[in-house]
Short mmCIF file of C-alpha atoms and ligand atoms in Angstrom, two decimals:
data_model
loop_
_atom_site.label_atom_id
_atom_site.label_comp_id
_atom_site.label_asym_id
_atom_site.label_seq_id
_atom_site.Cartn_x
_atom_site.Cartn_y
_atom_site.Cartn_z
CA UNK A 296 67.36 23.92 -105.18
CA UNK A 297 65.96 27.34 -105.83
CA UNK A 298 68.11 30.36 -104.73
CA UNK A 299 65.23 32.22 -104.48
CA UNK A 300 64.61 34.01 -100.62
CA UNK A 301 60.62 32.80 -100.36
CA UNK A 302 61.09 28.95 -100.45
CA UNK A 303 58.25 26.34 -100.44
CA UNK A 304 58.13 22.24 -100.03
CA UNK A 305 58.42 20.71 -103.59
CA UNK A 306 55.18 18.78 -102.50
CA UNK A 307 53.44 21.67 -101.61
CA UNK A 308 50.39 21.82 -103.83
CA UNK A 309 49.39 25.47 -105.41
CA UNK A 310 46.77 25.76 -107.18
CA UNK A 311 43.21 27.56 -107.54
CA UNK A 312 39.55 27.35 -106.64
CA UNK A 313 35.87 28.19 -107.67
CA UNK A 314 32.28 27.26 -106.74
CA UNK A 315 29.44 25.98 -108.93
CA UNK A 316 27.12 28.71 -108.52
CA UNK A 317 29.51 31.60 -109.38
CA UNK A 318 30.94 30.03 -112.36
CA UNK A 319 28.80 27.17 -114.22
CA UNK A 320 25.80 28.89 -115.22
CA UNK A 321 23.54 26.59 -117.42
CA UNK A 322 21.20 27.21 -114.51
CA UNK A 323 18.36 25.42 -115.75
CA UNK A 324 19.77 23.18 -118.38
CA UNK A 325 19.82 19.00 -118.21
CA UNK A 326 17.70 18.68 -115.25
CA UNK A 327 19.32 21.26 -112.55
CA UNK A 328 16.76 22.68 -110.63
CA UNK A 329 17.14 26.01 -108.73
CA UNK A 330 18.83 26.41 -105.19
CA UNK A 331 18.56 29.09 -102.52
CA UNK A 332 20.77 31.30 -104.80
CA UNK A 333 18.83 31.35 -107.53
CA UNK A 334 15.67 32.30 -105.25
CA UNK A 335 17.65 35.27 -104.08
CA UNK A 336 19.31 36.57 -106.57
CA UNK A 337 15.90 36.88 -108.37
CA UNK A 338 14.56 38.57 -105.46
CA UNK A 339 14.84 42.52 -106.43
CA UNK A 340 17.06 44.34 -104.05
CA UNK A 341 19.44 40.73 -103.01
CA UNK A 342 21.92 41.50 -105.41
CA UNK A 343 23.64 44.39 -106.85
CA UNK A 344 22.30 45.05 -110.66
CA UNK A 345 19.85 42.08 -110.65
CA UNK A 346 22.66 39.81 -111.74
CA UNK A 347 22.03 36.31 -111.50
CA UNK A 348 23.81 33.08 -111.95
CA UNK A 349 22.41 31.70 -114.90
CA UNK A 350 25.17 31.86 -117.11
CA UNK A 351 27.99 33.38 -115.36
CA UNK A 352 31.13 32.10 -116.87
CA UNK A 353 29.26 29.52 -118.42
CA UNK A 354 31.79 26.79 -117.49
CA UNK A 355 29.07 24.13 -117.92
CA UNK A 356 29.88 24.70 -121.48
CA UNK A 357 33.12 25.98 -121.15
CA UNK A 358 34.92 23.35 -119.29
CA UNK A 359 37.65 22.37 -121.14
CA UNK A 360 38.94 25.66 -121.78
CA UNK A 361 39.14 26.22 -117.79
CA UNK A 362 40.93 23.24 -117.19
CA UNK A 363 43.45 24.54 -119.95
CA UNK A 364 44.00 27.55 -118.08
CA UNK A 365 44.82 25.79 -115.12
CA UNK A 366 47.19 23.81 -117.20
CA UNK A 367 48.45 26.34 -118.22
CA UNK A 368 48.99 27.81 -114.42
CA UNK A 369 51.01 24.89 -113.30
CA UNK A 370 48.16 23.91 -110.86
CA UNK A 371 48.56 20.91 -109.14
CA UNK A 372 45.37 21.05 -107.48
CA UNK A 373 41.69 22.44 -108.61
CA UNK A 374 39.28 23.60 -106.03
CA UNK A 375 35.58 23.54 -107.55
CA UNK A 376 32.23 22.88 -105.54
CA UNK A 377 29.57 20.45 -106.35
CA UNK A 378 26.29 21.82 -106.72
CA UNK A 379 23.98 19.69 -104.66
CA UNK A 380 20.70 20.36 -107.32
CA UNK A 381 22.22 19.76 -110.62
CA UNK A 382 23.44 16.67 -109.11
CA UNK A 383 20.59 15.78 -106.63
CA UNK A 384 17.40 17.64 -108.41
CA UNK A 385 15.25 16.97 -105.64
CA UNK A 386 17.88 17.38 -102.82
CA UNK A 387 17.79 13.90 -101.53
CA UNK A 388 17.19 10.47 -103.92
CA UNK A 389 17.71 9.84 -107.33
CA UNK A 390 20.70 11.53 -108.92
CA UNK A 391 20.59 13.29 -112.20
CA UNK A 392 22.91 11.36 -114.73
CA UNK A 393 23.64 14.80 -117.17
CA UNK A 394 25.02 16.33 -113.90
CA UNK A 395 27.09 13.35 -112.66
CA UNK A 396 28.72 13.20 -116.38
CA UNK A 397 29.11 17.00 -116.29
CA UNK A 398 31.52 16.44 -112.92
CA UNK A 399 32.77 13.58 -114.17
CA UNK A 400 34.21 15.29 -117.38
CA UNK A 401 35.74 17.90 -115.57
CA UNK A 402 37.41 15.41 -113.08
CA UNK A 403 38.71 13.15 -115.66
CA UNK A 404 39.79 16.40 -117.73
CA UNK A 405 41.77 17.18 -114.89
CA UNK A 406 43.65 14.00 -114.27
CA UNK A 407 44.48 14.02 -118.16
CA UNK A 408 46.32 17.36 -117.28
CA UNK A 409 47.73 15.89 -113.99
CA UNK A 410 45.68 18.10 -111.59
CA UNK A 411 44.25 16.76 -108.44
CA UNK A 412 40.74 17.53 -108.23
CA UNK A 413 39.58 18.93 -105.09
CA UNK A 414 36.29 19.20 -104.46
CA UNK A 415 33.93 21.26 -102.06
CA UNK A 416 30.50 19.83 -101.34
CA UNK A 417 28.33 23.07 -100.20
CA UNK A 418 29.14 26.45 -101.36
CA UNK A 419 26.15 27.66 -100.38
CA UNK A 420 23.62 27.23 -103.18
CA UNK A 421 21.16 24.92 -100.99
CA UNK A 422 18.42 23.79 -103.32
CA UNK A 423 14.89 25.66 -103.06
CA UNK A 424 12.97 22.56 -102.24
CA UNK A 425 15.19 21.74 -99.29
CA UNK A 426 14.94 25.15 -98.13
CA UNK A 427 11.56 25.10 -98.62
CA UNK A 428 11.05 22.31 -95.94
CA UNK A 429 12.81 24.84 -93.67
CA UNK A 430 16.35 24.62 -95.31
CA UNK A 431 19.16 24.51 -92.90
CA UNK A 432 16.85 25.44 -90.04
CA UNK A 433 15.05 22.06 -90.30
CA UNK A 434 17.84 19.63 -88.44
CA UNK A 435 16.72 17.21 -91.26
CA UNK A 436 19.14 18.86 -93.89
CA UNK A 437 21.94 17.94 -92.34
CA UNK A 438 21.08 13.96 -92.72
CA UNK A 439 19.85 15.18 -96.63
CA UNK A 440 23.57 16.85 -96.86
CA UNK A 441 25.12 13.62 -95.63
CA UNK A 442 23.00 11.27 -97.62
CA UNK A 443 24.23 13.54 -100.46
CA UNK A 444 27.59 13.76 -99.98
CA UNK A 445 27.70 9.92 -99.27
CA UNK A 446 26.35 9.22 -102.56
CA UNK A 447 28.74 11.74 -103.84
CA UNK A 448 31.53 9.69 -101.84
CA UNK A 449 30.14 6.63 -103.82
CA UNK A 450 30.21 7.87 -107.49
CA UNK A 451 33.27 10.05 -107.41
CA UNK A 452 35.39 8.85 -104.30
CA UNK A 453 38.06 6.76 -105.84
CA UNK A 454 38.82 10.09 -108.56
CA UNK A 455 38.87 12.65 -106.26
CA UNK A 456 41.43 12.92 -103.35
CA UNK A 457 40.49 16.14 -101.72
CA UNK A 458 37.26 16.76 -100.11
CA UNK A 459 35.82 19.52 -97.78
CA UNK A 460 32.37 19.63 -96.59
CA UNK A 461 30.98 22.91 -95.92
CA UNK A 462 32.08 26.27 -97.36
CA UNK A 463 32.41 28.96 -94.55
CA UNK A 464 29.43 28.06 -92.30
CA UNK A 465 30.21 31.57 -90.77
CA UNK A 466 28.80 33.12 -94.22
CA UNK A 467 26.00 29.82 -94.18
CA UNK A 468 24.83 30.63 -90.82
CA UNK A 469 25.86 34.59 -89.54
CA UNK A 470 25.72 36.42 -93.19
CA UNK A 471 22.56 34.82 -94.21
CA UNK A 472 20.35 34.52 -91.68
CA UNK A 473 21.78 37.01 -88.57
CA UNK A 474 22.96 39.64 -91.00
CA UNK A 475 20.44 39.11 -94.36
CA UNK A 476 23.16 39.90 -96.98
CA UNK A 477 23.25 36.41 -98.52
CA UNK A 478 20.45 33.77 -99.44
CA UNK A 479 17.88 33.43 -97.85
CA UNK A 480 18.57 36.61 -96.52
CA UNK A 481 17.12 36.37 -92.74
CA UNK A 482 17.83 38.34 -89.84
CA UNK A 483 17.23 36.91 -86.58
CA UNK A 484 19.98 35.22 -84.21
CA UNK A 485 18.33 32.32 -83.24
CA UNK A 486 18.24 31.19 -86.93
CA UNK A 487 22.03 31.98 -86.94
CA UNK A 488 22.62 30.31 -84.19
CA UNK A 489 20.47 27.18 -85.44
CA UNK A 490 21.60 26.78 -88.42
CA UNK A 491 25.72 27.22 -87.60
CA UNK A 492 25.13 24.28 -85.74
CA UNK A 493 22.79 21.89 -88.41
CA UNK A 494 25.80 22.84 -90.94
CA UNK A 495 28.46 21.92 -87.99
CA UNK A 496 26.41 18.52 -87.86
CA UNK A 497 25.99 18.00 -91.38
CA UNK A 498 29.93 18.35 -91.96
CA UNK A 499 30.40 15.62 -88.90
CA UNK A 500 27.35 12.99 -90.13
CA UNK A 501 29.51 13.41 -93.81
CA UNK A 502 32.81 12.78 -92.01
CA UNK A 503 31.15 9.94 -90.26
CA UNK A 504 30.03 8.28 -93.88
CA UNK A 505 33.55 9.45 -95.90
CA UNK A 506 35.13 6.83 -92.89
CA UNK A 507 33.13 4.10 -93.56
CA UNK A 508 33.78 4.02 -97.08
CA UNK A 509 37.23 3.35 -96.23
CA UNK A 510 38.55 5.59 -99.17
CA UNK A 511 42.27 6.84 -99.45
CA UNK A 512 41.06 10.33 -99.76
CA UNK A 513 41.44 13.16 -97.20
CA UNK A 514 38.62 15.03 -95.91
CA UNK A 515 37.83 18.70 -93.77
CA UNK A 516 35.85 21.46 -93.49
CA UNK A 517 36.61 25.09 -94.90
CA UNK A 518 35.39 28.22 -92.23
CA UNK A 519 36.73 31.53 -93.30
CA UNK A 520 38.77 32.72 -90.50
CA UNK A 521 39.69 36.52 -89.28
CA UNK A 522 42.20 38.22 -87.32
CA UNK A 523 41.35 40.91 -84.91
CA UNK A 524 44.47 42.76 -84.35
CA UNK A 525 44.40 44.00 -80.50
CA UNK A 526 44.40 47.82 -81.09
CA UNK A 527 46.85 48.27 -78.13
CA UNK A 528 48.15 46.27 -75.18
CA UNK A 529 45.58 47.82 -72.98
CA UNK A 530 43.58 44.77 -71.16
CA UNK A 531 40.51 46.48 -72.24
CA UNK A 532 41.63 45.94 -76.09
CA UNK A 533 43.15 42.64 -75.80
CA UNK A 534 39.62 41.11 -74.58
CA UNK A 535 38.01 42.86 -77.23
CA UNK A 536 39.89 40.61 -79.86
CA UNK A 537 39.29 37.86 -78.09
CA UNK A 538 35.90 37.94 -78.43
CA UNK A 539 35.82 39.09 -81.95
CA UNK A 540 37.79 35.72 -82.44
CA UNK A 541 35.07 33.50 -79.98
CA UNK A 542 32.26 35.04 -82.17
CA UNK A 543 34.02 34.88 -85.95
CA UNK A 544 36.74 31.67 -85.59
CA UNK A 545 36.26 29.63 -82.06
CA UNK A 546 32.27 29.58 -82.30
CA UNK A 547 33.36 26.94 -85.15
CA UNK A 548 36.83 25.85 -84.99
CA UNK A 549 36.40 25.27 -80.90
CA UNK A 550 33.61 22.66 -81.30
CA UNK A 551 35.19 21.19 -84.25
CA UNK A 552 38.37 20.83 -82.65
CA UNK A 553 37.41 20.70 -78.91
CA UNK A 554 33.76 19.57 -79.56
CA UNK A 555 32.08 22.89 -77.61
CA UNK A 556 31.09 25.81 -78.55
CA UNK A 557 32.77 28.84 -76.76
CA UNK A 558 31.33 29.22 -72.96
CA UNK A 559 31.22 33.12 -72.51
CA UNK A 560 29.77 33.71 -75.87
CA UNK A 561 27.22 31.14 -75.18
CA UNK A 562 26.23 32.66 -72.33
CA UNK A 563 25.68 35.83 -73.43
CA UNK A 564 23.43 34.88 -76.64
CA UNK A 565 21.57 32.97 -74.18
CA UNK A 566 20.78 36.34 -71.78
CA UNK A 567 19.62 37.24 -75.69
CA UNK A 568 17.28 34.72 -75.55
CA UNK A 569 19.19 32.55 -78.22
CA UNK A 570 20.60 28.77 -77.73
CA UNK A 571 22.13 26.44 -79.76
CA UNK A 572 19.88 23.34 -80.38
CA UNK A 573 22.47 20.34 -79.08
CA UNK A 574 21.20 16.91 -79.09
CA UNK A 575 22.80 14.20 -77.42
CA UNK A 576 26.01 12.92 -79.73
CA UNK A 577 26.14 15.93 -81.79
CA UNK A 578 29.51 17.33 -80.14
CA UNK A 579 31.01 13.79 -80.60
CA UNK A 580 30.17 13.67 -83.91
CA UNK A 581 30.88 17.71 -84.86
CA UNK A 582 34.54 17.18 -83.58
CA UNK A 583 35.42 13.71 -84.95
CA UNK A 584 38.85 13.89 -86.38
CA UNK A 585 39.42 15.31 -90.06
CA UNK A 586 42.46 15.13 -92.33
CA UNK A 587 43.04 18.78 -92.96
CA UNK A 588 41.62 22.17 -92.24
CA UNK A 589 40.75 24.49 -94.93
CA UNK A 590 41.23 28.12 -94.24
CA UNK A 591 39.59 30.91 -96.02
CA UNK A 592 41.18 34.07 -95.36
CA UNK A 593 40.56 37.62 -97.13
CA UNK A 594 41.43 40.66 -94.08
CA UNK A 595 41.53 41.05 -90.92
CA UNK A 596 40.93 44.71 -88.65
CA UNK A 597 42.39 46.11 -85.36
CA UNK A 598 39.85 45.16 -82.42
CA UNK A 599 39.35 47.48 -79.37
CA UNK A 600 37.21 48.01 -76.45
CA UNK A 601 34.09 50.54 -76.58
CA UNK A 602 34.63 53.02 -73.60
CA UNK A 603 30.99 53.89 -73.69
CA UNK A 604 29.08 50.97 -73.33
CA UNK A 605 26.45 49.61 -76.47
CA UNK A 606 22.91 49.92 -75.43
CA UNK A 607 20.58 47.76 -76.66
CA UNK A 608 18.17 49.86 -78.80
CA UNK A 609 13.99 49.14 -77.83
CA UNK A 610 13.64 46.32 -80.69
CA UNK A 611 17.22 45.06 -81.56
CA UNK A 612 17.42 43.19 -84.81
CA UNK A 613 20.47 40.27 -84.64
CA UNK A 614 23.18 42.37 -85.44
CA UNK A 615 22.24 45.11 -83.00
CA UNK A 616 22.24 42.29 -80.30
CA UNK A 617 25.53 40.59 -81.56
CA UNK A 618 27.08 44.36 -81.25
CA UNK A 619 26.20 44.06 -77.70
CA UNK A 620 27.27 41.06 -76.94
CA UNK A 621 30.80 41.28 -78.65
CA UNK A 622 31.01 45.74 -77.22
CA UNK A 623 34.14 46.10 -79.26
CA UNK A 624 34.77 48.58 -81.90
CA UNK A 625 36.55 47.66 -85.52
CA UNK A 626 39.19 50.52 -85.90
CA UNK A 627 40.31 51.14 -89.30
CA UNK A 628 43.82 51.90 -89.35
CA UNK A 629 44.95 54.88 -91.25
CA UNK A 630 47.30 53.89 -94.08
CA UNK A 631 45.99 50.59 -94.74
CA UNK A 632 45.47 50.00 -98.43
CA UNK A 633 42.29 48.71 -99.54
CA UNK A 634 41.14 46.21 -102.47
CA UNK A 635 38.07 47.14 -104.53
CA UNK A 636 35.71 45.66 -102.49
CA UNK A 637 36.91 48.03 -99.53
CA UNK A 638 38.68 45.20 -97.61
CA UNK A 639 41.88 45.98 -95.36
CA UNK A 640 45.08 44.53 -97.08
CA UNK A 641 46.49 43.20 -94.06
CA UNK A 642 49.05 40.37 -94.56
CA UNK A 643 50.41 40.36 -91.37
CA UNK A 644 46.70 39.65 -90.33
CA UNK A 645 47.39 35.92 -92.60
CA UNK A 646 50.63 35.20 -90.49
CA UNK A 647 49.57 35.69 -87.08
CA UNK A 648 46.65 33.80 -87.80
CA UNK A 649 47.86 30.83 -89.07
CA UNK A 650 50.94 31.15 -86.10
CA UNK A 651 47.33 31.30 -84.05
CA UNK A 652 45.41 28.23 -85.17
CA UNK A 653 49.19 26.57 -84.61
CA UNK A 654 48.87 26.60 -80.91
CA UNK A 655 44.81 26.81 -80.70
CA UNK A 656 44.13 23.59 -81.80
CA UNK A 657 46.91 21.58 -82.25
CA UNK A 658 48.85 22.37 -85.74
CA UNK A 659 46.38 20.35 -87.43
CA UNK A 660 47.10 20.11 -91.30
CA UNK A 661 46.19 23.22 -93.33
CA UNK A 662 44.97 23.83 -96.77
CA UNK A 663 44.34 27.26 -97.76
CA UNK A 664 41.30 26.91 -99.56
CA UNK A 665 41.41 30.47 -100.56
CA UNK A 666 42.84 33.63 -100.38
CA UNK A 667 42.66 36.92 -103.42
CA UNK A 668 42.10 40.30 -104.00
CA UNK A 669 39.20 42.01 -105.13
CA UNK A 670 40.84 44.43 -108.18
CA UNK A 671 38.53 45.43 -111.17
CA UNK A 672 41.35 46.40 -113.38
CA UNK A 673 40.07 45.52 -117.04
CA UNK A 674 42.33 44.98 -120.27
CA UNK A 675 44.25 47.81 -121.34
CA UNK A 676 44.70 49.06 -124.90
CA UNK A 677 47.28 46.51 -125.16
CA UNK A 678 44.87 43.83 -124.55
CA UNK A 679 46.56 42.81 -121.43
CA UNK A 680 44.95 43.03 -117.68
CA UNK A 681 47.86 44.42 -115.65
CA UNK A 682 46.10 43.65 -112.22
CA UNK A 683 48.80 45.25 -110.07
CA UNK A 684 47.14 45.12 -106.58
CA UNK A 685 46.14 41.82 -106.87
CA UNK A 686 49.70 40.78 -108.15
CA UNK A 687 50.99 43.06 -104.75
CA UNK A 688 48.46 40.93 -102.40
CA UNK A 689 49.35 37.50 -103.37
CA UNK A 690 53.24 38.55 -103.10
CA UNK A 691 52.51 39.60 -99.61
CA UNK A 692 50.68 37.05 -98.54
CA UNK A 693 52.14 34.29 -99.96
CA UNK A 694 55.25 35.95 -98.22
CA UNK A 695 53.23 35.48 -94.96
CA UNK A 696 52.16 31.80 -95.56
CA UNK A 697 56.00 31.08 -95.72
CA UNK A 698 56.74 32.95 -92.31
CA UNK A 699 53.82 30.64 -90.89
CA UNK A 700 55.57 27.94 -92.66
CA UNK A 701 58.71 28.36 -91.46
CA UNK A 702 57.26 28.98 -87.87
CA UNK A 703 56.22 25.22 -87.81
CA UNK A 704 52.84 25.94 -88.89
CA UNK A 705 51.21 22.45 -90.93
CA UNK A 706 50.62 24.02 -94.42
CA UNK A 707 49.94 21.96 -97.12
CA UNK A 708 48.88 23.96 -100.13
CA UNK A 709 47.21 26.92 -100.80
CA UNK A 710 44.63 27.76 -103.96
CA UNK A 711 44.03 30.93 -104.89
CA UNK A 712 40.73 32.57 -105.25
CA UNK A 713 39.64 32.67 -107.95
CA UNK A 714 40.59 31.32 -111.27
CA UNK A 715 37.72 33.43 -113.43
CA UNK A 716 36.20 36.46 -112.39
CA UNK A 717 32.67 35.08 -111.59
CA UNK A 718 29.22 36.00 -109.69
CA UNK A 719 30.77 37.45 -106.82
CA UNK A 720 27.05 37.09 -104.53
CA UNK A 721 25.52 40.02 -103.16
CA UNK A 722 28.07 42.28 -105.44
CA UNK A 723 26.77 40.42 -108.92
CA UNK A 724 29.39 40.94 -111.49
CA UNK A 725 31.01 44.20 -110.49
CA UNK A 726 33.50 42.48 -108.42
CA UNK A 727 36.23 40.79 -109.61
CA UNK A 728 38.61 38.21 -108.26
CA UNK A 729 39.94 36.52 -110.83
CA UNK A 730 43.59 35.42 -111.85
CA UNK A 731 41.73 35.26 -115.56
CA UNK A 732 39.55 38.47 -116.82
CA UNK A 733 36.43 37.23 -118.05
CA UNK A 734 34.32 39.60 -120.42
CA UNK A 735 30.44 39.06 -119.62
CA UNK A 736 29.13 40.39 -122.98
CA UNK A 737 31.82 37.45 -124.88
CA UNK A 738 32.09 34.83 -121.86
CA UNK A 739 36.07 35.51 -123.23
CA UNK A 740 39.06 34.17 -120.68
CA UNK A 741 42.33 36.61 -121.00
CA UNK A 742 44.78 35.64 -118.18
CA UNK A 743 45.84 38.43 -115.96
CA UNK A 744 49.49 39.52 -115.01
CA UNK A 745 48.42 37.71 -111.48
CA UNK A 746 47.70 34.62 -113.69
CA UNK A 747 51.33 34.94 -114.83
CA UNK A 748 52.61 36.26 -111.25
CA UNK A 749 51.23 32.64 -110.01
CA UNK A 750 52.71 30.69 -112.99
CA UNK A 751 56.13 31.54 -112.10
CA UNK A 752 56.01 31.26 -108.36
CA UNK A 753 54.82 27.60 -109.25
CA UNK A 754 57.39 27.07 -111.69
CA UNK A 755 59.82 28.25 -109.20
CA UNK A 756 58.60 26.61 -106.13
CA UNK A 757 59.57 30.13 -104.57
CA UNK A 758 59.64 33.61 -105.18
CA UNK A 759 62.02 37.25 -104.57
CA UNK A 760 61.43 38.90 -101.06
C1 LIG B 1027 34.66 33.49 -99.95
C2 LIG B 1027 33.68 32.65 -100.70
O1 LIG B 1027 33.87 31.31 -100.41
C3 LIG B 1027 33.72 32.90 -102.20
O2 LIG B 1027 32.62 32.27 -102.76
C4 LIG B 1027 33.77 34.39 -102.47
O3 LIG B 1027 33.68 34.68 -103.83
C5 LIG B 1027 35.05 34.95 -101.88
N1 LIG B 1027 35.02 34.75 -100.46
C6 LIG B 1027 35.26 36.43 -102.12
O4 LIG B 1027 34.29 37.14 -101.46
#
């Protein structure tokens, strides 16, 4: 056994992730036809530089080299998403055989290098014609997403043991149509509220399906989760967190897991004129049981109470009401260290919130689905990438996970985001989060001292203090 201080299970599976849209490219090539994404990002003003996703890291074409670099990592498990048009042109019926051998290839590229493929089915990149029959607004894409992902079940099921439905509805349903920063960009909270609930609905109907297929698979759902740090023990402060955790974490994880949606929080969108559109059955089927939890998990802040309270201005937009609603104010804590894209680098944030979904719902099994660092260090004149704040945040919060772990917390595995830099959304290609620099002009992979940081802690099933 390791002597090392930071321990983990032999079985505990490390590895790394992706999603179709930020890394495949080949946008329009062997019969994929565009998605929500492709709308926006073509949209002038949606994303930063007019970058798009049509060839990002070109990993259609590139495929083997990427599953050589998680080779070379030591991964045990590869977290990549499906994307629903290149596999499903016309979002529901036939399937389109070039991309069902494209995902094929990769998954039987990574058994050959003895990686378990995990696989995400929406990572956001809805396709147009879907949203163009109202998208995730119309309750009839969460059948289309079920009816795809049980077809998906069907072709790749016995080859893949690792499946999560939806990719942070938080970002599906609050970013993209309360707060307008991702695709389709909307801004009202009705939508949000609407469509948080059709993706809630879709991940259940696709539960429902993976279960009657009977495979030996597991299956979840991956939210991105926050902490909010009560600023001080004041009473005031400590309800402020708590409802920056009903409105970011319980208004998903508490109908998943309890099968309703948080009551005061509820009520208050509702004085906002806003409701969530429940039909009969849909709680049952929201919280049926799942194998594992993903968790997402990039910062957290310090939460306290407004002392003046937040007037509604004449015509709020969704945020202005949501301000309202949750009257607490994010404090930024001086001497916190930030990552490039000006997030809080808050580790103890990771451990208190695992130690908190522990006793919210149960110690269910965890996955980490991700967790990185934003750092746009490029090579240096000796040809290297020494990405030093990235190599600093995984140490520290892989350092966390193993408090949680030790604190009886269910964690299974953990894969880091990301294995390429890639399309980071609304920030095109200026951010980076890979563990391997990728030059845009060359499409060139150079691993990154992280890359190497990871190796070893793999190797070593552990790491130094
Ligand atoms: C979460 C998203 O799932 C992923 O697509 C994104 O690149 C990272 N966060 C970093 O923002």
């Amino acid at each position: 056994m390791s002597s090392l201080p930071i321990r983990f299970p032999a079985d505990f599976l490390w590895g790394s992730a992706t999603s179709a849209y930020q890394i495949e490219g080949a946008a329009a090539t062997d019969g994929r036809t565009p998605s929500i994404w492709d709308t926006f990002a073509r949209t002038p003003g949606c994303v930063e530089g007019g970058d798009t996703g049509d060839v990002a890291c070109d990993s259609y074409h590139r495929v083997e080299e990427d599953v050589a670099l998680l080779k070379q990592m030591g991964a045990r498990v590869y977290r990549f998403s499906i994307s629903w048009s290149r596999v499903m042109p016309e979002g529901r019926g036939a399937t389109n055989p070039a991309g069902i051998a494209y995902y094929r290839r990769l998954i039987a590229l990574l058994h050959e290098a003895g990686i378990a493929p995990m696989v995400t089915l929406y990572h956001w990149d809805l396709p147009q014609c879907l949203h163009d029959e109202g998208g995730w607004l119309n309750r009839q894409t969460a059948h289309d997403f079920a009816a795809y992902a049980n077809r998906m079940f069907e072709v790749f099921g016995e080859t893949v043991p690792y499946w999560f439905t939806i990719n942070e509805p938080w970002c599906v349903s609050f970013l993209s149509h309360a707060m307008g920063h991702h695709a389709p960009g909307a801004r009202d909270l009705q939508q949000a509220l609407t469509v948080a609930h059709h993706t809630l609905l879709a991940h259940g109907l696709a539960v429902k399906a993976f279960r009657q297929r009977q495979l030996g698979g597991k299956i979840g759902i991956a939210p991105n989760v926050d902490w909010r740090e009560p600023f001080s023990q004041h009473p005031d402060d400590v309800a402020a967190s708590e409802r920056g955790l009903d409105w970011f974490n319980r208004w998903f994880l508490d109908p998943l897991y309890h099968g309703r949606y948080p009551e005061a929080l509820q009520a208050h969108y509702a004085r906002l004129g806003a409701h969530v559109p429940v039909q009969d059955g849909d709680m049952a089927l929201i919280s049926m049981p799942t194998d594992m939890l993903g968790i997402n998990f990039y910062t957290g802040s310090y939460a306290m109470a407004r002392h003046t309270p937040v007037a509604l201005p004449e015509q709020p937009d969704a945020m202005a009401k949501i301000d309202a609603v949750l009257d607490l104010a994010t404090v930024n804590v001086p001497g916190f260290a930030k990552t490039d894209i000006g997030w809080d680098i808050f580790p103890e944030a990771f451990y208190k919130v695992l130690l908190w979904l522990r006793d919210e719902y149960g110690n269910p099994p965890v996955f980490i689905t991700e967790n990185g660092a934003c750092d746009n260090t490029g090579p240096s004149d000796d040809g290297q990438v020494h990405d030093a704040v990235r190599v600093a945040y995984y140490h520290r919060h892989v350092i966390a996970l193993n408090r949680a772990l030790r604190s009886g917390c269910d964690l299974r595995g953990y894969t880091a985001w990301s294995l390429i830099d890639n399309f980071e959304w609304a920030f095109g290609y200026g951010k980076r989060f890979g563990l391997v620099h990728v030059d845009f002009t060359t499409l060139a992979r150079t691993p990154k001292d992280s890359f190497r940081w990871l190796q070893r802690l793999i190797a070593d099933g552990g790491c130094e203090a």
